[in-house]
CSV table of C-alpha atoms in Angstrom, one decimal:
chain,number,residue,atom,x,y,z
A,1,MET,CA,35.1,-60.1,6.0
A,2,SER,CA,38.1,-60.3,3.6
A,3,GLU,CA,41.4,-62.0,4.0
A,4,PRO,CA,44.6,-59.9,4.2
A,5,PRO,CA,46.0,-59.5,0.8
A,6,PRO,CA,48.3,-62.3,-0.4
A,7,THR,CA,49.4,-60.1,-3.3
A,8,SER,CA,49.6,-56.4,-4.0
A,9,ARG,CA,46.4,-56.3,-6.2
A,10,LEU,CA,43.3,-56.0,-4.0
A,11,ALA,CA,39.6,-56.3,-4.9
A,12,ILE,CA,38.6,-53.3,-2.8
A,13,LEU,CA,35.4,-52.1,-4.6
A,14,THR,CA,32.6,-53.7,-6.6
A,15,ALA,CA,32.2,-52.9,-10.3
A,16,ASP,CA,29.4,-50.5,-9.4
A,17,GLU,CA,31.5,-48.8,-6.8
A,18,ILE,CA,34.3,-48.4,-9.2
A,19,ASP,CA,32.0,-46.8,-11.8
A,20,ALA,CA,30.6,-44.4,-9.2
A,21,LEU,CA,34.2,-43.1,-8.7
A,22,TYR,CA,35.7,-43.4,-12.2
A,23,ALA,CA,33.0,-43.7,-14.9
A,24,ARG,CA,31.6,-40.7,-16.7
A,25,PRO,CA,28.5,-39.7,-14.8
A,26,ILE,CA,25.0,-40.3,-16.2
A,27,PHE,CA,23.0,-37.2,-15.3
A,28,SER,CA,19.4,-36.9,-14.4
A,29,LEU,CA,17.6,-33.6,-15.1
A,30,GLU,CA,18.3,-32.5,-11.6
A,31,ASP,CA,22.0,-33.3,-12.1
A,32,GLN,CA,22.0,-31.4,-15.4
A,33,ILE,CA,20.5,-28.3,-13.8
A,34,GLU,CA,23.0,-28.4,-11.0
A,35,TYR,CA,26.3,-29.4,-12.7
A,36,PHE,CA,25.9,-27.4,-15.9
A,37,GLU,CA,25.1,-24.2,-14.0
A,38,LEU,CA,27.9,-21.7,-14.7
A,39,THR,CA,29.3,-19.3,-12.1
A,40,PRO,CA,30.4,-15.8,-13.2
A,41,PRO,CA,34.1,-16.8,-13.5
A,42,GLU,CA,33.1,-19.8,-15.6
A,43,LYS,CA,31.0,-17.7,-17.9
A,44,VAL,CA,34.0,-15.4,-18.4
A,45,ALA,CA,36.1,-18.5,-19.3
A,46,LEU,CA,33.4,-19.7,-21.7
A,47,SER,CA,33.3,-16.4,-23.5
A,48,GLN,CA,37.0,-16.8,-24.3
A,49,LEU,CA,36.4,-19.9,-26.4
A,50,ARG,CA,35.9,-19.2,-30.1
A,51,THR,CA,33.4,-21.7,-31.3
A,52,PRO,CA,30.1,-23.0,-30.0
A,53,ILE,CA,31.4,-26.6,-30.3
A,54,SER,CA,34.3,-25.8,-28.1
A,55,GLN,CA,32.0,-24.0,-25.6
A,56,ILE,CA,29.7,-27.0,-25.4
A,57,HIS,CA,32.6,-29.4,-24.8
A,58,PHE,CA,33.8,-27.0,-22.1
A,59,ILE,CA,30.5,-27.0,-20.3
A,60,LEU,CA,30.3,-30.8,-20.6
A,61,GLN,CA,33.9,-31.3,-19.3
A,62,LEU,CA,33.3,-28.8,-16.5
A,63,GLY,CA,30.0,-30.4,-15.4
A,64,TYR,CA,31.5,-33.9,-15.4
A,65,PHE,CA,34.5,-32.7,-13.5
A,66,LYS,CA,32.4,-31.1,-10.8
A,67,ALA,CA,30.6,-34.4,-10.4
A,68,ARG,CA,33.6,-36.8,-10.4
A,69,HIS,CA,36.7,-34.6,-10.1
A,70,ARG,CA,38.3,-36.2,-13.1
A,71,PHE,CA,38.3,-35.8,-16.9
A,72,PHE,CA,36.7,-38.0,-19.6
A,73,ARG,CA,36.9,-38.4,-23.4
A,74,PHE,CA,33.7,-38.4,-25.3
A,75,THR,CA,31.9,-37.3,-28.5
A,76,LEU,CA,28.8,-35.2,-28.5
A,77,ALA,CA,27.0,-38.3,-29.8
A,78,ASP,CA,28.0,-40.2,-26.6
A,79,VAL,CA,26.2,-37.6,-24.4
A,80,GLU,CA,23.2,-36.6,-26.5
A,81,GLY,CA,20.9,-36.0,-23.5
A,82,ASP,CA,23.4,-33.6,-21.9
A,83,VAL,CA,24.1,-31.9,-25.1
A,84,ARG,CA,20.3,-31.3,-25.7
A,85,HIS,CA,20.1,-29.8,-22.2
A,86,ILE,CA,23.0,-27.5,-22.7
A,87,GLN,CA,21.9,-26.5,-26.2
A,88,ALA,CA,18.4,-25.6,-25.0
A,89,ARG,CA,19.9,-23.7,-22.0
A,90,TYR,CA,22.7,-21.8,-23.7
A,91,PHE,CA,22.6,-22.3,-27.5
A,92,ALA,CA,18.9,-22.4,-28.4
A,93,ASP,CA,19.5,-21.4,-32.1
A,94,LEU,CA,22.5,-23.6,-32.8
A,95,ILE,CA,22.4,-26.6,-35.1
A,96,LEU,CA,25.0,-29.1,-34.0
A,97,GLU,CA,27.0,-31.9,-35.7
A,98,PRO,CA,28.3,-34.5,-33.2
A,99,ALA,CA,32.1,-34.1,-33.1
A,100,LEU,CA,35.1,-34.8,-30.9
A,101,ALA,CA,37.0,-31.8,-29.8
A,102,PRO,CA,40.6,-31.6,-31.0
A,103,SER,CA,43.1,-33.0,-28.5
A,104,THR,CA,44.8,-29.6,-28.0
A,105,THR,CA,41.4,-28.0,-27.3
A,106,HIS,CA,40.5,-30.8,-24.9
A,107,GLU,CA,43.8,-30.4,-22.9
A,108,ARG,CA,43.6,-26.6,-22.9
A,109,GLN,CA,40.1,-26.8,-21.5
A,110,GLN,CA,41.2,-29.2,-18.8
A,111,GLU,CA,43.9,-26.8,-17.6
A,112,LEU,CA,41.3,-24.0,-17.6
A,113,ILE,CA,38.9,-26.1,-15.5
A,114,LEU,CA,41.7,-27.0,-13.1
A,115,GLU,CA,42.4,-23.3,-12.7
A,116,LEU,CA,38.7,-22.5,-12.2
A,117,THR,CA,38.1,-25.2,-9.6
A,118,GLY,CA,41.4,-25.0,-7.7
A,119,TYR,CA,42.2,-28.7,-8.4
A,120,ARG,CA,45.5,-30.2,-9.7
A,121,ARG,CA,46.7,-33.5,-11.0
A,122,CYS,CA,48.3,-35.9,-8.5
A,123,GLY,CA,52.1,-36.0,-9.2
A,124,ASP,CA,54.8,-38.2,-7.8
A,125,THR,CA,55.3,-36.2,-4.7
A,126,ASP,CA,51.5,-36.2,-4.0
A,127,ARG,CA,51.4,-40.0,-4.5
A,128,HIS,CA,54.2,-40.4,-2.0
A,129,GLN,CA,52.2,-38.3,0.4
A,130,LEU,CA,49.1,-40.5,-0.2
A,131,ARG,CA,51.2,-43.6,0.5
A,132,HIS,CA,52.4,-42.1,3.8
A,133,ARG,CA,48.8,-41.3,4.7
A,134,ALA,CA,47.8,-44.9,3.9
A,135,GLU,CA,50.6,-46.2,6.2
A,136,GLN,CA,49.1,-44.1,9.0
A,137,LEU,CA,45.6,-45.3,8.3
A,138,ALA,CA,46.7,-48.9,8.3
A,139,ARG,CA,47.4,-48.6,12.0
A,140,ILE,CA,44.0,-47.2,12.7
A,141,ASP,CA,42.0,-49.8,10.6
A,142,SER,CA,43.6,-52.3,8.2
A,143,GLN,CA,40.5,-52.9,6.2
A,144,PRO,CA,41.3,-51.8,2.6
A,145,ILE,CA,37.9,-50.2,2.0
A,146,TYR,CA,38.5,-47.9,5.1
A,147,ILE,CA,41.9,-46.9,3.8
A,148,LEU,CA,40.6,-46.1,0.3
A,149,ARG,CA,37.6,-44.1,1.5
A,150,GLU,CA,39.9,-42.0,3.8
A,151,LEU,CA,42.3,-41.4,1.0
A,152,PHE,CA,39.5,-40.1,-1.3
A,153,ALA,CA,38.5,-37.8,1.5
A,154,TYR,CA,42.1,-36.7,1.8
A,155,LEU,CA,42.2,-36.1,-2.0
A,156,THR,CA,39.1,-34.0,-1.8
A,157,GLN,CA,40.5,-32.0,1.1
A,158,HIS,CA,43.7,-31.2,-0.9
A,159,ARG,CA,41.8,-30.8,-4.2
A,160,TRP,CA,43.9,-33.4,-6.0
A,161,ILE,CA,42.6,-35.5,-8.9
A,162,ALA,CA,42.6,-39.2,-7.8
A,163,PRO,CA,45.1,-41.6,-9.4
A,164,GLY,CA,43.6,-44.7,-11.2
A,165,TYR,CA,41.9,-47.5,-9.2
A,166,SER,CA,44.7,-50.0,-10.1
A,167,TRP,CA,47.3,-47.7,-8.5
A,168,PHE,CA,45.3,-47.7,-5.3
A,169,GLN,CA,44.9,-51.5,-5.4
A,170,GLU,CA,48.7,-52.0,-5.7
A,171,MET,CA,49.7,-49.2,-3.2
A,172,ILE,CA,47.2,-50.2,-0.5
A,173,GLY,CA,48.1,-53.9,-1.0
A,174,GLU,CA,51.8,-53.1,-0.5
A,175,VAL,CA,51.1,-50.9,2.5
A,176,LEU,CA,49.1,-53.7,4.2
A,177,LEU,CA,51.7,-56.3,3.5
A,178,ASN,CA,54.3,-54.0,5.0
A,179,GLU,CA,52.1,-53.4,8.0
A,180,GLN,CA,51.8,-57.2,8.5
A,181,ASP,CA,55.6,-57.4,8.3
A,182,ARG,CA,55.9,-54.6,10.9
A,183,LEU,CA,53.5,-56.3,13.3
A,184,SER,CA,55.1,-59.8,12.8
A,185,ALA,CA,58.6,-58.3,13.5
A,186,ILE,CA,57.5,-56.7,16.8
A,187,ILE,CA,55.8,-59.8,18.0
A,188,SER,CA,58.8,-62.0,17.0
A,189,GLN,CA,61.2,-59.7,18.9
A,190,GLN,CA,59.0,-59.1,22.0
A,191,MET,CA,57.3,-62.4,22.7
A,192,THR,CA,59.1,-64.8,24.9
A,193,ASP,CA,59.5,-68.5,24.1
A,194,GLU,CA,57.1,-69.4,26.9
A,195,GLU,CA,54.4,-67.0,25.6
A,196,ARG,CA,54.9,-68.4,22.1
A,197,GLU,CA,54.3,-71.9,23.3
A,198,THR,CA,51.3,-70.8,25.3
A,199,LEU,CA,49.8,-69.3,22.2
A,200,ARG,CA,50.6,-72.5,20.2
A,201,THR,CA,48.4,-74.5,22.5
A,202,LEU,CA,45.4,-72.7,21.1
A,203,LEU,CA,46.0,-74.5,17.8
A,204,THR,CA,46.6,-78.0,19.3
A,205,ASN,CA,43.9,-80.7,19.4
A,206,PRO,CA,44.4,-82.9,22.4
A,207,ASN,CA,40.8,-83.8,23.2
A,208,GLY,CA,39.2,-83.8,19.8
A,209,LEU,CA,38.5,-80.0,19.7
A,210,TYR,CA,40.9,-77.2,19.1
A,211,GLU,CA,41.2,-74.8,22.0
A,212,ILE,CA,40.7,-71.8,19.8
A,213,THR,CA,37.5,-73.4,18.4
A,214,GLN,CA,36.1,-73.6,21.9
A,215,LEU,CA,37.0,-70.0,22.6
A,216,LYS,CA,35.2,-68.8,19.5
A,217,HIS,CA,31.9,-70.1,20.8
A,218,GLU,CA,29.9,-67.2,22.2
A,219,PRO,CA,26.9,-67.5,24.5
A,220,ARG,CA,23.6,-68.2,22.6
A,221,SER,CA,21.6,-66.6,25.4
A,222,PHE,CA,21.9,-65.2,28.9
A,223,ALA,CA,20.8,-68.5,30.5
A,224,ASN,CA,22.7,-69.5,33.6
A,225,THR,CA,24.3,-72.5,31.9
A,226,GLU,CA,25.5,-70.4,29.0
A,227,LEU,CA,26.9,-67.6,31.3
A,228,ALA,CA,28.6,-70.3,33.5
A,229,ARG,CA,30.4,-71.6,30.4
A,230,GLU,CA,31.3,-68.0,29.5
A,231,ILE,CA,32.8,-67.3,32.9
A,232,GLN,CA,34.8,-70.6,32.5
A,233,ARG,CA,36.1,-69.4,29.2
A,234,GLY,CA,37.2,-66.1,30.8
A,235,GLN,CA,39.2,-68.0,33.5
A,236,GLN,CA,40.7,-70.1,30.7
A,237,MET,CA,41.7,-67.0,28.8
A,238,LYS,CA,43.1,-64.9,31.7
A,239,PRO,CA,46.8,-66.0,31.3
A,240,LEU,CA,46.5,-65.4,27.5
A,241,TYR,CA,44.8,-62.1,28.1
A,242,GLU,CA,47.8,-61.0,30.2
A,243,ILE,CA,50.1,-61.8,27.4
A,244,ALA,CA,47.9,-59.8,25.0
A,245,ARG,CA,47.8,-56.9,27.4
A,246,ARG,CA,51.6,-56.8,27.6
A,247,LEU,CA,52.3,-57.1,23.8
A,248,LEU,CA,49.5,-55.3,22.0
A,249,PRO,CA,50.4,-51.8,23.2
A,250,GLN,CA,53.8,-52.3,21.6
A,251,LEU,CA,52.2,-52.7,18.2
A,252,LYS,CA,50.8,-49.2,18.3
A,253,ILE,CA,47.5,-50.0,16.6
A,254,SER,CA,44.0,-48.8,17.3
A,255,ASN,CA,41.1,-50.6,18.9
A,256,GLU,CA,39.5,-50.8,15.5
A,257,SER,CA,42.5,-52.6,14.1
A,258,ILE,CA,42.5,-55.0,17.1
A,259,LYS,CA,38.9,-55.8,16.4
A,260,TYR,CA,39.7,-56.3,12.7
A,261,TYR,CA,42.6,-58.7,13.3
A,262,ALA,CA,40.5,-60.5,15.9
A,263,SER,CA,37.8,-61.1,13.4
A,264,LEU,CA,40.3,-62.9,11.1
A,265,ILE,CA,40.4,-65.8,13.5
A,266,HIS,CA,36.9,-66.5,12.4
A,267,TYR,CA,38.0,-66.3,8.8
A,268,TYR,CA,40.9,-68.8,8.9
A,269,SER,CA,40.6,-72.5,9.7
A,270,VAL,CA,43.0,-73.9,12.2
A,271,TYR,CA,44.8,-75.7,9.4
A,272,GLN,CA,45.3,-72.5,7.5
A,273,MET,CA,46.7,-70.8,10.6
A,274,THR,CA,49.2,-73.5,11.1
A,275,GLN,CA,50.4,-73.0,7.5
A,276,ARG,CA,51.1,-69.3,7.9
A,277,ASP,CA,53.9,-67.4,9.6
A,278,PHE,CA,53.3,-67.9,13.3
A,279,SER,CA,54.4,-64.4,14.2
A,280,LEU,CA,51.6,-63.0,12.1
A,281,ILE,CA,49.1,-65.5,13.3
A,282,SER,CA,50.2,-64.6,16.8
A,283,VAL,CA,49.1,-61.0,16.1
A,284,TYR,CA,45.6,-62.3,15.1
A,285,LEU,CA,45.5,-64.6,18.2
A,286,LEU,CA,46.5,-61.9,20.6
A,287,CYS,CA,43.9,-59.5,19.2
A,288,PHE,CA,41.3,-62.2,19.3
A,289,ILE,CA,42.1,-63.1,22.9
A,290,HIS,CA,42.0,-59.4,23.9
A,291,HIS,CA,38.7,-58.8,22.2
A,292,ARG,CA,37.1,-62.0,23.3
A,293,TYR,CA,38.2,-61.6,27.0
A,294,GLN,CA,36.6,-58.2,27.1
A,295,MET,CA,33.4,-59.6,25.7
A,296,VAL,CA,33.4,-62.2,28.5
A,297,GLN,CA,33.9,-59.4,31.1
A,298,ASP,CA,31.0,-57.5,29.5
A,299,HIS,CA,28.7,-60.6,29.7
A,300,ASP,CA,29.8,-61.2,33.3
A,301,SER,CA,29.0,-57.6,34.2
A,302,SER,CA,25.6,-57.8,32.5
A,303,ALA,CA,24.7,-61.0,34.4
A,304,LYS,CA,25.6,-59.4,37.7
A,305,SER,CA,23.6,-56.1,37.1
């Protein structure tokens, strides 16, 4: 569970996950056989290149692009294992000196690969479209990893080269902050003063234990005493649940988002919640009450069946 972003730069992926998307791939023999296989149109494109060194760089760039859908800079010395495979497969009699292909050759080959694969670079208009898609996704599930994965699927569907990871971090962070602002504004406008005070009681401590802390406790078993406490919690939550049932549909978020925001109540301490904007905390509390009350009803139904 991760906290909603306080800034626009999110830690969405681990270092290994970033490498899996953005680092030049390290091919096994099976990978080499698969990704360095040339289709008939690719063989035609290869034949148009003048020198064996350019042809080898082309096969390498094409294979890496098929694996990652992005381009890399490298020398033949950087990728000796792949070069040996390609040489044995396509240039058995050629003696090679490790070299970096000229920039113009590199760029020209990239354009050729884009033409062959049907991909294109992600321009400003495309990035705006990705942001709009992220805004839609944030209402379905506000977890950054969900949004990023769906955006990569969207990129694959449209055959666009993905922008850099830092761009996604900043964009998704901004989208989630804007989504929080949207939810806070709706709650601030639609919740009555009486409802607001009723929610505030969850964060008060009249008898040595915060009410929200008591509601977090789930039954440890289906023993009669545990189920009796659970039923009592349900009765306690009923007025709060009615508030949640009135307000949550106005947020226009999915059940997955409700579950996610509900889970944040377990992330924050009561003190932390009292230090944050109460309209936003109200969103989390309402989602928690809605989710927790339904759990109580499920437990009650299981006990009766």
